[in-house]
Tab-separated table of C-alpha atoms in Angstrom:
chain	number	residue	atom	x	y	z
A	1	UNK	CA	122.740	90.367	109.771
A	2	UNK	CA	123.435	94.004	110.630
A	3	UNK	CA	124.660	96.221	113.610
A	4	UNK	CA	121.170	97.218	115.684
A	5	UNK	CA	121.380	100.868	117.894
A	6	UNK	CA	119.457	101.912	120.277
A	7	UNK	CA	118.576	105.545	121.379
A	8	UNK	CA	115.871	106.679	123.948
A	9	UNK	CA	115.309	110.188	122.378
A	10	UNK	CA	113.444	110.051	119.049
A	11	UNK	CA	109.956	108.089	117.870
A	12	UNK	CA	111.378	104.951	116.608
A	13	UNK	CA	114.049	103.755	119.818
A	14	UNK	CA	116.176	101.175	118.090
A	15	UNK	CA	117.631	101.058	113.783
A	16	UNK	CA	119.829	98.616	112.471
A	17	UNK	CA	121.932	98.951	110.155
A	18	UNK	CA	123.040	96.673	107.192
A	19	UNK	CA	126.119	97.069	105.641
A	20	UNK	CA	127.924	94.403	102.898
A	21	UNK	CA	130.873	95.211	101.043
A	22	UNK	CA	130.649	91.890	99.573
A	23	UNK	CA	128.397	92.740	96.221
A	24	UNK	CA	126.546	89.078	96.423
A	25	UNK	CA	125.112	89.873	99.387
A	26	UNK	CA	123.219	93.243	98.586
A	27	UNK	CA	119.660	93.107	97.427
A	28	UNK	CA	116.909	94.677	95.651
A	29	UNK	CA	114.210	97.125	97.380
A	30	UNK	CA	111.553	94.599	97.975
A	31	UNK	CA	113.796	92.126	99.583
A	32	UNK	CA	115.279	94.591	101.816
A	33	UNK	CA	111.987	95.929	102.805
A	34	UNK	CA	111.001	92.550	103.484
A	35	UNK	CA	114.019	91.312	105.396
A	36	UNK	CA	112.943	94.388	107.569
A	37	UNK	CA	109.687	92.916	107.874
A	38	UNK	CA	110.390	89.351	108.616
A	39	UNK	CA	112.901	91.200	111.521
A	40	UNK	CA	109.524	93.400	112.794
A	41	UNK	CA	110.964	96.382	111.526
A	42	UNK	CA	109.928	98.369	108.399
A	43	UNK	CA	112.483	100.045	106.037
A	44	UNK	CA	113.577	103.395	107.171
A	45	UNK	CA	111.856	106.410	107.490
A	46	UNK	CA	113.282	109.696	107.997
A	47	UNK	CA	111.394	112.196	109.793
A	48	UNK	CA	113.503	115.526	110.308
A	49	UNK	CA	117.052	117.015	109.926
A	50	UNK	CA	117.684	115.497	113.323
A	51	UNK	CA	116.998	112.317	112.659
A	52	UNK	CA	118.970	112.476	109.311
A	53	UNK	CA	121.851	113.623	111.323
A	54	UNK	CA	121.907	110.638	113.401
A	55	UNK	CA	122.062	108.224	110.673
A	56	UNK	CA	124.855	109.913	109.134
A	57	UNK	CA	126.257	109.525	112.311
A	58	UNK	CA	125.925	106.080	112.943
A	59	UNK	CA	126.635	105.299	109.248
A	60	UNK	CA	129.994	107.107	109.486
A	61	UNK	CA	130.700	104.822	112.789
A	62	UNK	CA	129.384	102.005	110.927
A	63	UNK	CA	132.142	102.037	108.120
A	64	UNK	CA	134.602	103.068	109.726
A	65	UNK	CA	134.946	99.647	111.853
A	66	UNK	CA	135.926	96.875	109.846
A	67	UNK	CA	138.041	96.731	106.459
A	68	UNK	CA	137.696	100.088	105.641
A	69	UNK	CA	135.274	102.753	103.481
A	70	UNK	CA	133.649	101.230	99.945
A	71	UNK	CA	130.792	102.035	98.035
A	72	UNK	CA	127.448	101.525	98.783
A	73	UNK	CA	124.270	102.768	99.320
A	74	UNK	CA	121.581	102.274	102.090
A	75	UNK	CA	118.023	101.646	100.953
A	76	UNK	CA	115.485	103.800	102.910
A	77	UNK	CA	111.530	103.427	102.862
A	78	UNK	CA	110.772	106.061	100.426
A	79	UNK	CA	109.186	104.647	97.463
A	80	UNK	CA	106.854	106.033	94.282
A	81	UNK	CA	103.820	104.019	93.759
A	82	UNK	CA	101.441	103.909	90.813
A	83	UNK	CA	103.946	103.928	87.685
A	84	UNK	CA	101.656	105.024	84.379
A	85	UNK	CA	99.077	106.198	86.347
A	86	UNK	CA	97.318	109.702	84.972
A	87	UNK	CA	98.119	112.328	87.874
A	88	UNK	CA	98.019	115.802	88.046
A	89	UNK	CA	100.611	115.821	91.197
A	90	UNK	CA	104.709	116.488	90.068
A	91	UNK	CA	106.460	113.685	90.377
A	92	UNK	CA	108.184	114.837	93.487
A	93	UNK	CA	105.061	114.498	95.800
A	94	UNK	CA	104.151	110.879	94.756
A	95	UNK	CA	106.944	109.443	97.346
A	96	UNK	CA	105.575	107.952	100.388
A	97	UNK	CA	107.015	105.999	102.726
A	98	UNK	CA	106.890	102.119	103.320
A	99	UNK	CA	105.406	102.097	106.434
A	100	UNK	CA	102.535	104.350	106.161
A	101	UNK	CA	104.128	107.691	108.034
A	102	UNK	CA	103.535	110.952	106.238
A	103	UNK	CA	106.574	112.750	107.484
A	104	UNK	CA	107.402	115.486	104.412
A	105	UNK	CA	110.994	116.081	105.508
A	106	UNK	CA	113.578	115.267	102.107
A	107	UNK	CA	116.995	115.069	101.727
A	108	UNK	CA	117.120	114.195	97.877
A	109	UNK	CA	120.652	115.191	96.096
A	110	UNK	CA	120.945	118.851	93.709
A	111	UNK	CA	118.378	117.499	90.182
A	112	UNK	CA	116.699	114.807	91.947
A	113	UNK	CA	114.569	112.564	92.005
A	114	UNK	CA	114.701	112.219	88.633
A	115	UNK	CA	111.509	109.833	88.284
A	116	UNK	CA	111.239	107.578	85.403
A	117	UNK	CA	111.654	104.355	85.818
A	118	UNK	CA	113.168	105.122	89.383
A	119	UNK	CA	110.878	104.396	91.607
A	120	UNK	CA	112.740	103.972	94.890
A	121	UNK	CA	114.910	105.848	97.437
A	122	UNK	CA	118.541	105.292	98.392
A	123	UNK	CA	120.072	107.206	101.039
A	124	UNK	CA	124.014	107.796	98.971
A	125	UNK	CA	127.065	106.103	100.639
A	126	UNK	CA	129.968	106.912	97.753
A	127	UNK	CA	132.458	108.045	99.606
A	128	UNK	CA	135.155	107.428	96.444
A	129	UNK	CA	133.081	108.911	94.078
A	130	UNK	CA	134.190	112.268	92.249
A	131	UNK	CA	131.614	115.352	94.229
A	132	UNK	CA	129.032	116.149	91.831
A	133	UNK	CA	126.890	119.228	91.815
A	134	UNK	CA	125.791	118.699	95.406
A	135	UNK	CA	128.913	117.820	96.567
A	136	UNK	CA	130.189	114.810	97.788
A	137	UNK	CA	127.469	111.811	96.919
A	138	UNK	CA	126.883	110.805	100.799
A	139	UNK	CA	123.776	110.838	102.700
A	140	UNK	CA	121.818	112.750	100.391
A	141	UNK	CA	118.589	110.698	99.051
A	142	UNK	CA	118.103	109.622	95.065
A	143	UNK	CA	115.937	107.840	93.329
A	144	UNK	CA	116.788	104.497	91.513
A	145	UNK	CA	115.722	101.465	90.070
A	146	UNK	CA	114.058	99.061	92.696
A	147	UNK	CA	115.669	95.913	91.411
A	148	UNK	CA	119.148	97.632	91.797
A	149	UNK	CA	121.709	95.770	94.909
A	150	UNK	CA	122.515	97.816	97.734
């Protein structure tokens, strides 16, 4: 389930938006990049400060409805391919996104991504959460384990 918007104005007309406070019901990258699919959707790319600014928007009108703010954060389709594989590139350029478009816009958080063995992109929703460095840990992007629920 999820809440679908529509706008007229940017390449991509309509998102929707997943949001479960109940912790069963979150899931790993791969399943929410296929529950995308099965929906003919792909998970979300971001394409420039002005599309970044909308989702915050919508996410912000998103939690507020219901039983209030929790913790949580939103997949997006940035992923890093190719774990062990020799390259010369930093680990920074080896994120592409899920469905193929080659935007370069990034919103990652102050020290990431931080690579490893994360490997795919959440957008931060912790609006409880103590600010770090970069301030408050919402909307910026980090990397983290694929298999991890949000």
């Amino acid at each position: 389930s999820g809440q679908k918007v529509c706008y007229g104005n940017f390449k991509r007309s309509c998102y929707k938006l997943a949001y479960f406070q109940d912790l069963s019901r979150r899931v790993g990258f791969q399943e929410a990049r296929q529950a995308c699919e099965i929906d003919g959707g792909a998970l979300l790319s971001l394409e420039s400060e002005a599309e970044q600014q909308l989702i915050e928007n919508m996410l912000q009108n998103l939690t507020k409805s219901g039983s209030g703010i929790s913790d949580g954060d939103f997949w997006i389709g940035l992923w890093r391919s190719g774990d062990g594989l020799a390259t010369s590139s930093p680990c920074p350029d080896l994120y592409q996104w899920a469905d193929g478009s080659t935007s370069p816009y990034r919103n990652w958080y102050t020290d990431e991504p931080s690579c490893g063995s994360e490997a795919c992109v959440v957008m931060y929703h912790q609006p409880t959460a103590n600010p770090g460095l970069g301030g408050p840990y919402l909307y910026q992007w980090n990397d983290d384990r694929c298999n991890m629920k949000h």
